[in-house]
């Protein structure tokens, strides 16, 4: 019911995503209501594994839109399709690592003061960032058909909302959605869909594909999981894994796991003997990336967004609509790409101050690129520290630390009598070896107005690093 465009926010100076309700959905009041409902729901959702929405509104031509975070990513459906080519099934440990953020997001939604039911949990609505290891491994999106306790379904009798092959059996009980089930039952339906997604990751085929229409809708029986249907590493634990899914996919909602996280924990115990393998290789993730059209020139602020009023194309892999560049509430639209997501959040206040002092070393936002092509984010504070940013990558680890004052830093660092003093005429630093580390580590200690800060650097080219760190 919506099209997502890549855009540029002039105020924030960063890419964002703009979701615009499609022309076909605008034909009905129900479509416009669902769009407004999605905006209301997302406005009160704040979770690291759920896409964040910043603003919403309506254009002069009547099209509704909202702006959300943009970060490069593909989706789980594409990953499954890529793995299916060579029948390369994910292990249980890989699936658990990849989908733990989604389990946490669903539990967060279901446990809210006014529980939110997603109602369309499926691989296409689970996004995977290309930058694995920085933030959540996956992100939940698309709340266009969600339901809360205080909102009613906006469908006519007999209309099914959701995706058939990920729907729980109780939703087919009467062949209609004219009556909404209780919220507790619907949250169970979300967890059922989530279990189907996990099962599909392990077997590379949807459970729906092994059942007739009649059996799927009204006589569903989970057939179990055999050792030849899952990754070889998991084959010895096939019986235990099958038992977990038998519970998670019970036709009776009350018999299922109480939370999505409990289901993954049960699966982890069942597959404990299998070899862990958590991160998906970066080159595999890049295969999900569509070709990029060049960004067109940005029009002056106030330019109208031109969206052709034509029937949307049939759904296919990586459909990429293009619209003319313009601005929506201060957002300059550019070339469109498929649904993105994963967040680069702002620094906390103290870390932000440190990043602004060293713009050539630290990025302006978390998970951005810092000195020597490292990726940076906040790290756990040690005693006497006000802020700590850790940057890793390119065979280098850099820790930037704010001690609050030069006195505190010197107390922590200790004797600097053997430090090498360096100056470029603008600022001065002391550089010294830090003993007791597995890798050669040096400390770079700015002086004068910057004496509250320290940098610890480890890497195979450490002797070169200490001469090129642009602290001033």
Tab-separated table of N, CA and C in Angstrom, residues 30-189:
chain	number	residue	atom	x	y	z
A	30	UNK	N	-10.408	3.400	3.266
A	30	UNK	CA	-9.691	2.440	4.090
A	30	UNK	C	-8.194	2.533	3.922
A	31	UNK	N	-7.745	2.761	2.693
A	31	UNK	CA	-6.313	2.911	2.455
A	31	UNK	C	-5.745	4.116	3.162
A	32	UNK	N	-6.483	5.233	3.097
A	32	UNK	CA	-6.018	6.451	3.779
A	32	UNK	C	-6.048	6.265	5.289
A	33	UNK	N	-7.048	5.547	5.795
A	33	UNK	CA	-7.123	5.287	7.228
A	33	UNK	C	-5.958	4.417	7.691
A	34	UNK	N	-5.622	3.379	6.908
A	34	UNK	CA	-4.521	2.510	7.290
A	34	UNK	C	-3.198	3.274	7.319
A	35	UNK	N	-3.045	4.195	6.378
A	35	UNK	CA	-1.826	4.999	6.367
A	35	UNK	C	-1.740	5.873	7.615
A	36	UNK	N	-2.847	6.539	7.974
A	36	UNK	CA	-2.852	7.363	9.179
A	36	UNK	C	-2.645	6.507	10.420
A	37	UNK	N	-3.212	5.284	10.409
A	37	UNK	CA	-3.043	4.381	11.541
A	37	UNK	C	-1.570	4.007	11.695
A	38	UNK	N	-0.908	3.706	10.576
A	38	UNK	CA	0.507	3.357	10.650
A	38	UNK	C	1.317	4.502	11.232
A	39	UNK	N	0.994	5.734	10.854
A	39	UNK	CA	1.709	6.894	11.388
A	39	UNK	C	1.489	7.023	12.883
A	40	UNK	N	0.268	6.837	13.337
A	40	UNK	CA	-0.033	6.964	14.767
A	40	UNK	C	0.693	5.890	15.565
A	41	UNK	N	0.697	4.668	15.035
A	41	UNK	CA	1.346	3.569	15.746
A	41	UNK	C	2.838	3.805	15.841
A	42	UNK	N	3.471	4.120	14.705
A	42	UNK	CA	4.918	4.283	14.695
A	42	UNK	C	5.376	5.489	15.497
A	43	UNK	N	4.507	6.477	15.656
A	43	UNK	CA	4.882	7.667	16.419
A	43	UNK	C	5.125	7.337	17.884
A	44	UNK	N	4.536	6.266	18.375
A	44	UNK	CA	4.721	5.928	19.785
A	44	UNK	C	5.592	4.693	19.982
A	45	UNK	N	6.262	4.259	18.917
A	45	UNK	CA	7.146	3.104	18.997
A	45	UNK	C	8.593	3.571	19.001
A	46	UNK	N	9.349	3.132	19.988
A	46	UNK	CA	10.767	3.488	20.085
A	46	UNK	C	11.549	2.245	20.493
A	47	UNK	N	12.156	1.607	19.520
A	47	UNK	CA	12.928	0.390	19.773
A	47	UNK	C	14.047	0.305	18.755
A	48	UNK	N	15.211	-0.194	19.183
A	48	UNK	CA	16.374	-0.198	18.302
A	48	UNK	C	16.203	-1.098	17.091
A	49	UNK	N	15.285	-2.058	17.151
A	49	UNK	CA	15.084	-2.976	16.034
A	49	UNK	C	13.780	-2.709	15.294
A	50	UNK	N	13.243	-1.498	15.440
A	50	UNK	CA	12.048	-1.079	14.707
A	50	UNK	C	12.369	0.249	14.035
A	51	UNK	N	12.073	0.364	12.769
A	51	UNK	CA	12.393	1.580	12.027
A	51	UNK	C	11.712	2.782	12.680
A	52	UNK	N	12.453	3.885	12.826
A	52	UNK	CA	11.935	5.085	13.483
A	52	UNK	C	11.326	6.046	12.466
A	53	UNK	N	10.236	6.680	12.863
A	53	UNK	CA	9.569	7.671	12.026
A	53	UNK	C	9.755	9.045	12.644
A	54	UNK	N	10.117	10.037	11.816
A	54	UNK	CA	10.420	11.374	12.322
A	54	UNK	C	9.298	12.378	12.091
A	55	UNK	N	8.622	12.301	10.967
A	55	UNK	CA	7.580	13.273	10.662
A	55	UNK	C	6.608	12.674	9.665
A	56	UNK	N	5.436	13.278	9.554
A	56	UNK	CA	4.411	12.797	8.637
A	56	UNK	C	3.578	13.984	8.183
A	57	UNK	N	2.871	13.811	7.085
A	57	UNK	CA	2.048	14.900	6.590
A	57	UNK	C	1.388	14.547	5.282
A	58	UNK	N	0.874	15.571	4.609
A	58	UNK	CA	0.160	15.384	3.355
A	58	UNK	C	0.577	16.478	2.388
A	59	UNK	N	0.821	16.099	1.137
A	59	UNK	CA	1.241	17.055	0.122
A	59	UNK	C	0.039	17.811	-0.437
A	60	UNK	N	0.332	18.861	-1.201
A	60	UNK	CA	-0.742	19.667	-1.765
A	60	UNK	C	-1.623	18.853	-2.710
A	61	UNK	N	-1.034	17.864	-3.385
A	61	UNK	CA	-1.816	17.043	-4.305
A	61	UNK	C	-2.585	15.927	-3.602
A	62	UNK	N	-2.530	15.906	-2.267
A	62	UNK	CA	-3.307	14.957	-1.494
A	62	UNK	C	-2.567	13.715	-1.070
A	63	UNK	N	-1.366	13.488	-1.591
A	63	UNK	CA	-0.612	12.301	-1.208
A	63	UNK	C	-0.094	12.436	0.221
A	64	UNK	N	-0.269	11.375	0.993
A	64	UNK	CA	0.244	11.352	2.364
A	64	UNK	C	1.633	10.727	2.371
A	65	UNK	N	2.451	11.146	3.328
A	65	UNK	CA	3.810	10.637	3.407
A	65	UNK	C	4.264	10.624	4.858
A	66	UNK	N	5.306	9.865	5.150
A	66	UNK	CA	6.041	10.055	6.391
A	66	UNK	C	7.517	9.782	6.151
A	67	UNK	N	8.347	10.403	6.988
A	67	UNK	CA	9.801	10.305	6.869
A	67	UNK	C	10.340	9.402	7.964
A	68	UNK	N	11.250	8.520	7.582
A	68	UNK	CA	11.825	7.591	8.545
A	68	UNK	C	13.320	7.438	8.295
A	69	UNK	N	13.985	6.726	9.190
A	69	UNK	CA	15.428	6.519	9.074
A	69	UNK	C	15.763	5.726	7.823
A	70	UNK	N	16.903	6.059	7.238
A	70	UNK	CA	17.410	5.337	6.076
A	70	UNK	C	18.829	4.850	6.338
A	71	UNK	N	19.043	3.566	6.125
A	71	UNK	CA	20.399	3.017	6.105
A	71	UNK	C	20.378	1.850	5.127
A	72	UNK	N	21.499	1.629	4.470
A	72	UNK	CA	21.564	0.613	3.443
A	72	UNK	C	21.160	-0.753	3.986
A	73	UNK	N	20.355	-1.482	3.247
A	73	UNK	CA	19.991	-2.814	3.669
A	73	UNK	C	19.159	-3.565	2.654
A	74	UNK	N	19.130	-4.862	2.775
A	74	UNK	CA	18.227	-5.710	2.011
A	74	UNK	C	17.179	-6.277	2.944
A	75	UNK	N	16.512	-7.348	2.534
A	75	UNK	CA	15.544	-7.958	3.439
A	75	UNK	C	15.733	-9.462	3.502
A	76	UNK	N	15.056	-10.064	4.441
A	76	UNK	CA	15.235	-11.490	4.707
A	76	UNK	C	14.762	-12.341	3.537
A	77	UNK	N	13.739	-11.896	2.823
A	77	UNK	CA	13.252	-12.655	1.669
A	77	UNK	C	14.345	-12.790	0.619
A	78	UNK	N	15.113	-11.738	0.426
A	78	UNK	CA	16.196	-11.789	-0.547
A	78	UNK	C	17.312	-12.736	-0.093
A	79	UNK	N	17.597	-12.699	1.215
A	79	UNK	CA	18.614	-13.599	1.753
A	79	UNK	C	18.207	-15.051	1.545
A	80	UNK	N	16.931	-15.360	1.817
A	80	UNK	CA	16.439	-16.722	1.627
A	80	UNK	C	16.532	-17.117	0.158
A	81	UNK	N	16.171	-16.202	-0.735
A	81	UNK	CA	16.241	-16.492	-2.163
A	81	UNK	C	17.677	-16.759	-2.598
A	82	UNK	N	18.620	-15.966	-2.095
A	82	UNK	CA	20.021	-16.166	-2.452
A	82	UNK	C	20.547	-17.503	-1.933
A	83	UNK	N	20.175	-17.834	-0.692
A	83	UNK	CA	20.629	-19.104	-0.114
A	83	UNK	C	19.996	-20.306	-0.825
A	84	UNK	N	18.792	-20.131	-1.345
A	84	UNK	CA	18.084	-21.243	-1.980
A	84	UNK	C	18.749	-21.687	-3.272
A	85	UNK	N	19.492	-20.802	-3.906
A	85	UNK	CA	20.146	-21.142	-5.173
A	85	UNK	C	21.050	-22.345	-5.001
A	86	UNK	N	21.811	-22.363	-3.910
A	86	UNK	CA	22.740	-23.471	-3.639
A	86	UNK	C	22.289	-24.347	-2.479
A	87	UNK	N	21.011	-24.193	-2.071
A	87	UNK	CA	20.471	-24.959	-0.944
A	87	UNK	C	21.347	-24.818	0.293
A	88	UNK	N	21.808	-23.596	0.530
A	88	UNK	CA	22.726	-23.313	1.639
A	88	UNK	C	21.919	-22.838	2.847
A	89	UNK	N	21.442	-23.797	3.634
A	89	UNK	CA	20.562	-23.470	4.752
A	89	UNK	C	21.326	-22.807	5.893
A	90	UNK	N	20.665	-21.889	6.582
A	90	UNK	CA	21.263	-21.289	7.767
A	90	UNK	C	21.197	-22.267	8.926
A	91	UNK	N	22.194	-22.204	9.788
A	91	UNK	CA	22.145	-23.002	11.004
A	91	UNK	C	21.211	-22.333	12.002
A	92	UNK	N	20.832	-23.083	13.011
A	92	UNK	CA	19.975	-22.504	14.051
A	92	UNK	C	20.659	-21.330	14.729
A	93	UNK	N	21.964	-21.444	14.989
A	93	UNK	CA	22.674	-20.352	15.663
A	93	UNK	C	22.714	-19.099	14.786
A	94	UNK	N	22.869	-19.274	13.467
A	94	UNK	CA	22.841	-18.119	12.560
A	94	UNK	C	21.463	-17.466	12.569
A	95	UNK	N	20.425	-18.292	12.503
A	95	UNK	CA	19.064	-17.760	12.502
A	95	UNK	C	18.750	-17.037	13.808
A	96	UNK	N	19.186	-17.605	14.921
A	96	UNK	CA	18.931	-16.982	16.224
A	96	UNK	C	19.630	-15.637	16.312
A	97	UNK	N	20.901	-15.585	15.902
A	97	UNK	CA	21.615	-14.311	15.921
A	97	UNK	C	20.917	-13.283	15.040
A	98	UNK	N	20.540	-13.695	13.843
A	98	UNK	CA	19.962	-12.759	12.883
A	98	UNK	C	18.611	-12.232	13.336
A	99	UNK	N	17.799	-13.065	13.971
A	99	UNK	CA	16.415	-12.690	14.271
A	99	UNK	C	16.149	-12.383	15.740
A	100	UNK	N	17.160	-12.448	16.586
A	100	UNK	CA	16.943	-12.058	17.985
A	100	UNK	C	16.414	-10.631	18.115
A	101	UNK	N	16.913	-9.649	17.336
A	101	UNK	CA	16.340	-8.295	17.445
A	101	UNK	C	14.863	-8.251	17.092
A	102	UNK	N	14.424	-9.074	16.143
A	102	UNK	CA	13.007	-9.094	15.769
A	102	UNK	C	12.172	-9.679	16.905
A	103	UNK	N	12.693	-10.720	17.545
A	103	UNK	CA	11.990	-11.288	18.705
A	103	UNK	C	11.838	-10.240	19.794
A	104	UNK	N	12.912	-9.499	20.066
A	104	UNK	CA	12.852	-8.444	21.082
A	104	UNK	C	11.864	-7.356	20.678
A	105	UNK	N	11.840	-7.012	19.393
A	105	UNK	CA	10.915	-5.976	18.921
A	105	UNK	C	9.464	-6.422	19.079
A	106	UNK	N	9.168	-7.666	18.728
A	106	UNK	CA	7.800	-8.167	18.878
A	106	UNK	C	7.390	-8.206	20.345
A	107	UNK	N	8.278	-8.659	21.211
A	107	UNK	CA	7.957	-8.685	22.642
A	107	UNK	C	7.724	-7.278	23.177
A	108	UNK	N	8.504	-6.328	22.683
A	108	UNK	CA	8.311	-4.921	23.069
A	108	UNK	C	6.931	-4.432	22.643
A	109	UNK	N	6.542	-4.729	21.414
A	109	UNK	CA	5.239	-4.294	20.914
A	109	UNK	C	4.099	-4.934	21.698
A	110	UNK	N	4.231	-6.214	21.974
A	110	UNK	CA	3.148	-6.944	22.626
A	110	UNK	C	3.017	-6.590	24.102
A	111	UNK	N	4.100	-6.121	24.724
A	111	UNK	CA	4.062	-5.820	26.159
A	111	UNK	C	3.808	-4.344	26.442
A	112	UNK	N	3.572	-3.546	25.404
A	112	UNK	CA	3.309	-2.125	25.601
A	112	UNK	C	2.023	-1.919	26.389
A	113	UNK	N	1.886	-0.720	26.949
A	113	UNK	CA	0.675	-0.407	27.714
A	113	UNK	C	-0.569	-0.628	26.861
A	114	UNK	N	-0.509	-0.214	25.610
A	114	UNK	CA	-1.521	-0.542	24.619
A	114	UNK	C	-0.843	-1.463	23.599
A	115	UNK	N	-0.953	-2.776	23.769
A	115	UNK	CA	-0.204	-3.702	22.917
A	115	UNK	C	-0.450	-3.457	21.429
A	116	UNK	N	0.602	-3.583	20.661
A	116	UNK	CA	0.548	-3.394	19.221
A	116	UNK	C	0.789	-4.743	18.561
A	117	UNK	N	-0.091	-5.121	17.642
A	117	UNK	CA	0.023	-6.372	16.906
A	117	UNK	C	0.442	-6.032	15.488
A	118	UNK	N	1.532	-6.592	15.032
A	118	UNK	CA	2.053	-6.236	13.710
A	118	UNK	C	1.147	-6.754	12.598
A	119	UNK	N	0.786	-8.028	12.659
A	119	UNK	CA	-0.148	-8.689	11.749
A	119	UNK	C	0.426	-9.006	10.367
A	120	UNK	N	1.677	-8.682	10.107
A	120	UNK	CA	2.241	-9.053	8.807
A	120	UNK	C	3.730	-9.352	8.949
A	121	UNK	N	4.061	-10.190	9.932
A	121	UNK	CA	5.453	-10.600	10.130
A	121	UNK	C	5.809	-11.598	9.031
A	122	UNK	N	6.776	-11.244	8.215
A	122	UNK	CA	7.193	-12.097	7.095
A	122	UNK	C	8.599	-11.672	6.670
A	123	UNK	N	9.292	-12.486	5.883
A	123	UNK	CA	10.664	-12.145	5.494
A	123	UNK	C	10.801	-10.808	4.794
A	124	UNK	N	9.831	-10.434	3.983
A	124	UNK	CA	9.911	-9.167	3.276
A	124	UNK	C	9.829	-7.947	4.163
A	125	UNK	N	9.322	-8.119	5.385
A	125	UNK	CA	9.212	-7.007	6.332
A	125	UNK	C	10.293	-7.047	7.404
A	126	UNK	N	11.306	-7.866	7.193
A	126	UNK	CA	12.451	-7.932	8.105
A	126	UNK	C	13.678	-7.492	7.314
A	127	UNK	N	14.236	-6.371	7.684
A	127	UNK	CA	15.338	-5.779	6.937
A	127	UNK	C	16.673	-6.124	7.556
A	128	UNK	N	17.679	-6.291	6.712
A	128	UNK	CA	19.016	-6.670	7.155
A	128	UNK	C	20.002	-5.598	6.713
A	129	UNK	N	20.675	-4.952	7.656
A	129	UNK	CA	21.666	-3.950	7.261
A	129	UNK	C	22.885	-4.585	6.631
A	130	UNK	N	23.478	-3.889	5.685
A	130	UNK	CA	24.724	-4.381	5.106
A	130	UNK	C	25.848	-4.341	6.135
A	131	UNK	N	25.792	-3.395	7.075
A	131	UNK	CA	26.851	-3.249	8.079
A	131	UNK	C	26.538	-4.121	9.284
A	132	UNK	N	26.826	-5.409	9.178
A	132	UNK	CA	26.593	-6.318	10.294
A	132	UNK	C	27.594	-6.052	11.407
A	133	UNK	N	27.135	-6.156	12.655
A	133	UNK	CA	28.001	-5.944	13.799
A	133	UNK	C	27.874	-4.554	14.396
A	134	UNK	N	27.122	-3.659	13.722
A	134	UNK	CA	26.946	-2.291	14.235
A	134	UNK	C	25.456	-2.066	14.417
A	135	UNK	N	24.964	-2.292	15.614
A	135	UNK	CA	23.545	-2.170	15.851
A	135	UNK	C	22.849	-3.494	15.589
A	136	UNK	N	21.501	-3.492	15.492
A	136	UNK	CA	20.751	-4.738	15.349
A	136	UNK	C	21.064	-5.442	14.040
A	137	UNK	N	21.067	-6.780	14.077
A	137	UNK	CA	21.324	-7.565	12.869
A	137	UNK	C	20.142	-7.554	11.925
A	138	UNK	N	18.977	-7.183	12.422
A	138	UNK	CA	17.777	-7.104	11.594
A	138	UNK	C	16.829	-6.080	12.205
A	139	UNK	N	15.910	-5.580	11.381
A	139	UNK	CA	14.999	-4.514	11.804
A	139	UNK	C	13.606	-4.810	11.269
A	140	UNK	N	12.603	-4.588	12.101
A	140	UNK	CA	11.212	-4.839	11.727
A	140	UNK	C	10.594	-3.571	11.139
A	141	UNK	N	9.828	-3.739	10.077
A	141	UNK	CA	9.232	-2.588	9.420
A	141	UNK	C	7.831	-2.903	8.917
A	142	UNK	N	7.184	-1.904	8.343
A	142	UNK	CA	5.870	-1.989	7.698
A	142	UNK	C	4.750	-2.355	8.661
A	143	UNK	N	4.211	-1.329	9.310
A	143	UNK	CA	3.110	-1.480	10.267
A	143	UNK	C	1.775	-1.058	9.662
A	144	UNK	N	1.650	-1.117	8.339
A	144	UNK	CA	0.464	-0.584	7.683
A	144	UNK	C	-0.824	-1.295	8.030
A	145	UNK	N	-0.766	-2.538	8.510
A	145	UNK	CA	-1.996	-3.244	8.859
A	145	UNK	C	-1.991	-3.648	10.319
A	146	UNK	N	-1.268	-2.892	11.135
A	146	UNK	CA	-1.177	-3.226	12.557
A	146	UNK	C	-2.497	-2.965	13.274
A	147	UNK	N	-2.597	-3.529	14.467
A	147	UNK	CA	-3.802	-3.407	15.273
A	147	UNK	C	-3.409	-3.138	16.720
A	148	UNK	N	-4.123	-2.229	17.371
A	148	UNK	CA	-3.939	-2.023	18.803
A	148	UNK	C	-5.273	-2.261	19.492
A	149	UNK	N	-5.218	-2.316	20.814
A	149	UNK	CA	-6.431	-2.599	21.586
A	149	UNK	C	-7.536	-1.581	21.335
A	150	UNK	N	-7.147	-0.315	21.105
A	150	UNK	CA	-8.153	0.733	20.992
A	150	UNK	C	-8.461	1.090	19.543
A	151	UNK	N	-8.071	0.230	18.577
A	151	UNK	CA	-8.379	0.495	17.182
A	151	UNK	C	-9.031	-0.741	16.582
A	152	UNK	N	-9.991	-0.542	15.698
A	152	UNK	CA	-10.711	-1.650	15.087
A	152	UNK	C	-10.156	-1.934	13.703
A	153	UNK	N	-10.446	-3.119	13.220
A	153	UNK	CA	-10.013	-3.479	11.871
A	153	UNK	C	-10.790	-2.654	10.859
A	154	UNK	N	-10.099	-2.240	9.795
A	154	UNK	CA	-10.736	-1.396	8.797
A	154	UNK	C	-10.897	-2.190	7.502
A	155	UNK	N	-11.536	-3.352	7.624
A	155	UNK	CA	-11.754	-4.191	6.458
A	155	UNK	C	-13.199	-4.635	6.454
A	156	UNK	N	-13.707	-4.926	5.272
A	156	UNK	CA	-15.075	-5.408	5.176
A	156	UNK	C	-15.120	-6.894	5.484
A	157	UNK	N	-16.318	-7.427	5.744
A	157	UNK	CA	-16.468	-8.835	6.073
A	157	UNK	C	-15.921	-9.697	4.944
A	158	UNK	N	-15.167	-10.739	5.324
A	158	UNK	CA	-14.611	-11.643	4.343
A	158	UNK	C	-13.260	-11.238	3.814
A	159	UNK	N	-12.769	-10.051	4.143
A	159	UNK	CA	-11.477	-9.599	3.658
A	159	UNK	C	-10.374	-10.068	4.589
A	160	UNK	N	-9.355	-10.701	4.027
A	160	UNK	CA	-8.246	-11.186	4.830
A	160	UNK	C	-7.105	-10.196	4.756
A	161	UNK	N	-6.655	-9.742	5.910
A	161	UNK	CA	-5.526	-8.809	5.993
A	161	UNK	C	-4.311	-9.575	6.496
A	162	UNK	N	-3.231	-9.517	5.762
A	162	UNK	CA	-2.026	-10.227	6.119
A	162	UNK	C	-1.498	-10.978	4.909
A	163	UNK	N	-0.517	-11.830	5.126
A	163	UNK	CA	0.070	-12.628	4.052
A	163	UNK	C	-0.223	-14.092	4.320
A	164	UNK	N	-0.908	-14.733	3.394
A	164	UNK	CA	-1.464	-16.070	3.597
A	164	UNK	C	-0.462	-17.049	4.185
A	165	UNK	N	0.755	-17.132	3.639
A	165	UNK	CA	1.660	-18.202	4.049
A	165	UNK	C	2.350	-17.953	5.382
A	166	UNK	N	2.018	-16.831	6.050
A	166	UNK	CA	2.566	-16.571	7.382
A	166	UNK	C	1.458	-16.312	8.402
A	167	UNK	N	0.239	-16.752	8.094
A	167	UNK	CA	-0.888	-16.503	8.986
A	167	UNK	C	-1.170	-17.708	9.863
A	168	UNK	N	-1.495	-17.413	11.120
A	168	UNK	CA	-1.785	-18.466	12.098
A	168	UNK	C	-3.114	-19.137	11.776
A	169	UNK	N	-3.299	-20.391	12.164
A	169	UNK	CA	-4.525	-21.117	11.812
A	169	UNK	C	-5.782	-20.518	12.414
A	170	UNK	N	-5.681	-19.902	13.598
A	170	UNK	CA	-6.892	-19.341	14.208
A	170	UNK	C	-7.482	-18.199	13.397
A	171	UNK	N	-6.645	-17.561	12.558
A	171	UNK	CA	-7.146	-16.457	11.741
A	171	UNK	C	-8.005	-16.952	10.592
A	172	UNK	N	-7.950	-18.250	10.294
A	172	UNK	CA	-8.795	-18.846	9.266
A	172	UNK	C	-9.984	-19.589	9.864
A	173	UNK	N	-10.149	-19.508	11.181
A	173	UNK	CA	-11.126	-20.357	11.872
A	173	UNK	C	-12.522	-20.265	11.264
A	174	UNK	N	-12.911	-19.041	10.877
A	174	UNK	CA	-14.257	-18.860	10.331
A	174	UNK	C	-14.205	-18.374	8.884
A	175	UNK	N	-12.993	-18.378	8.307
A	175	UNK	CA	-12.874	-17.964	6.919
A	175	UNK	C	-13.104	-16.483	6.713
A	176	UNK	N	-13.020	-15.687	7.760
A	176	UNK	CA	-13.312	-14.262	7.637
A	176	UNK	C	-12.568	-13.485	8.692
A	177	UNK	N	-12.384	-12.212	8.409
A	177	UNK	CA	-11.801	-11.309	9.401
A	177	UNK	C	-12.814	-10.256	9.824
A	178	UNK	N	-14.077	-10.542	9.654
A	178	UNK	CA	-15.072	-9.543	10.000
A	178	UNK	C	-15.129	-9.304	11.491
A	179	UNK	N	-14.707	-10.285	12.277
A	179	UNK	CA	-14.653	-10.117	13.721
A	179	UNK	C	-13.193	-10.183	14.160
A	180	UNK	N	-12.731	-9.189	14.896
A	180	UNK	CA	-11.329	-9.167	15.333
A	180	UNK	C	-11.141	-10.091	16.527
A	181	UNK	N	-10.094	-10.924	16.505
A	181	UNK	CA	-9.817	-11.776	17.670
A	181	UNK	C	-9.261	-10.937	18.796
A	182	UNK	N	-9.246	-11.441	20.015
A	182	UNK	CA	-8.681	-10.703	21.124
A	182	UNK	C	-7.223	-10.375	20.869
A	183	UNK	N	-6.730	-9.307	21.519
A	183	UNK	CA	-5.354	-8.904	21.328
A	183	UNK	C	-4.393	-10.011	21.734
A	184	UNK	N	-4.683	-10.724	22.829
A	184	UNK	CA	-3.782	-11.791	23.252
A	184	UNK	C	-3.654	-12.858	22.169
A	185	UNK	N	-4.771	-13.194	21.503
A	185	UNK	CA	-4.739	-14.160	20.420
A	185	UNK	C	-3.936	-13.618	19.251
A	186	UNK	N	-4.086	-12.348	18.943
A	186	UNK	CA	-3.374	-11.764	17.817
A	186	UNK	C	-1.880	-11.697	18.073
A	187	UNK	N	-1.480	-11.414	19.318
A	187	UNK	CA	-0.058	-11.429	19.609
A	187	UNK	C	0.491	-12.830	19.420
A	188	UNK	N	-0.321	-13.846	19.745
A	188	UNK	CA	0.072	-15.219	19.476
A	188	UNK	C	0.211	-15.480	17.986
A	189	UNK	N	-0.622	-14.818	17.181
A	189	UNK	CA	-0.522	-14.958	15.729
A	189	UNK	C	0.774	-14.341	15.212
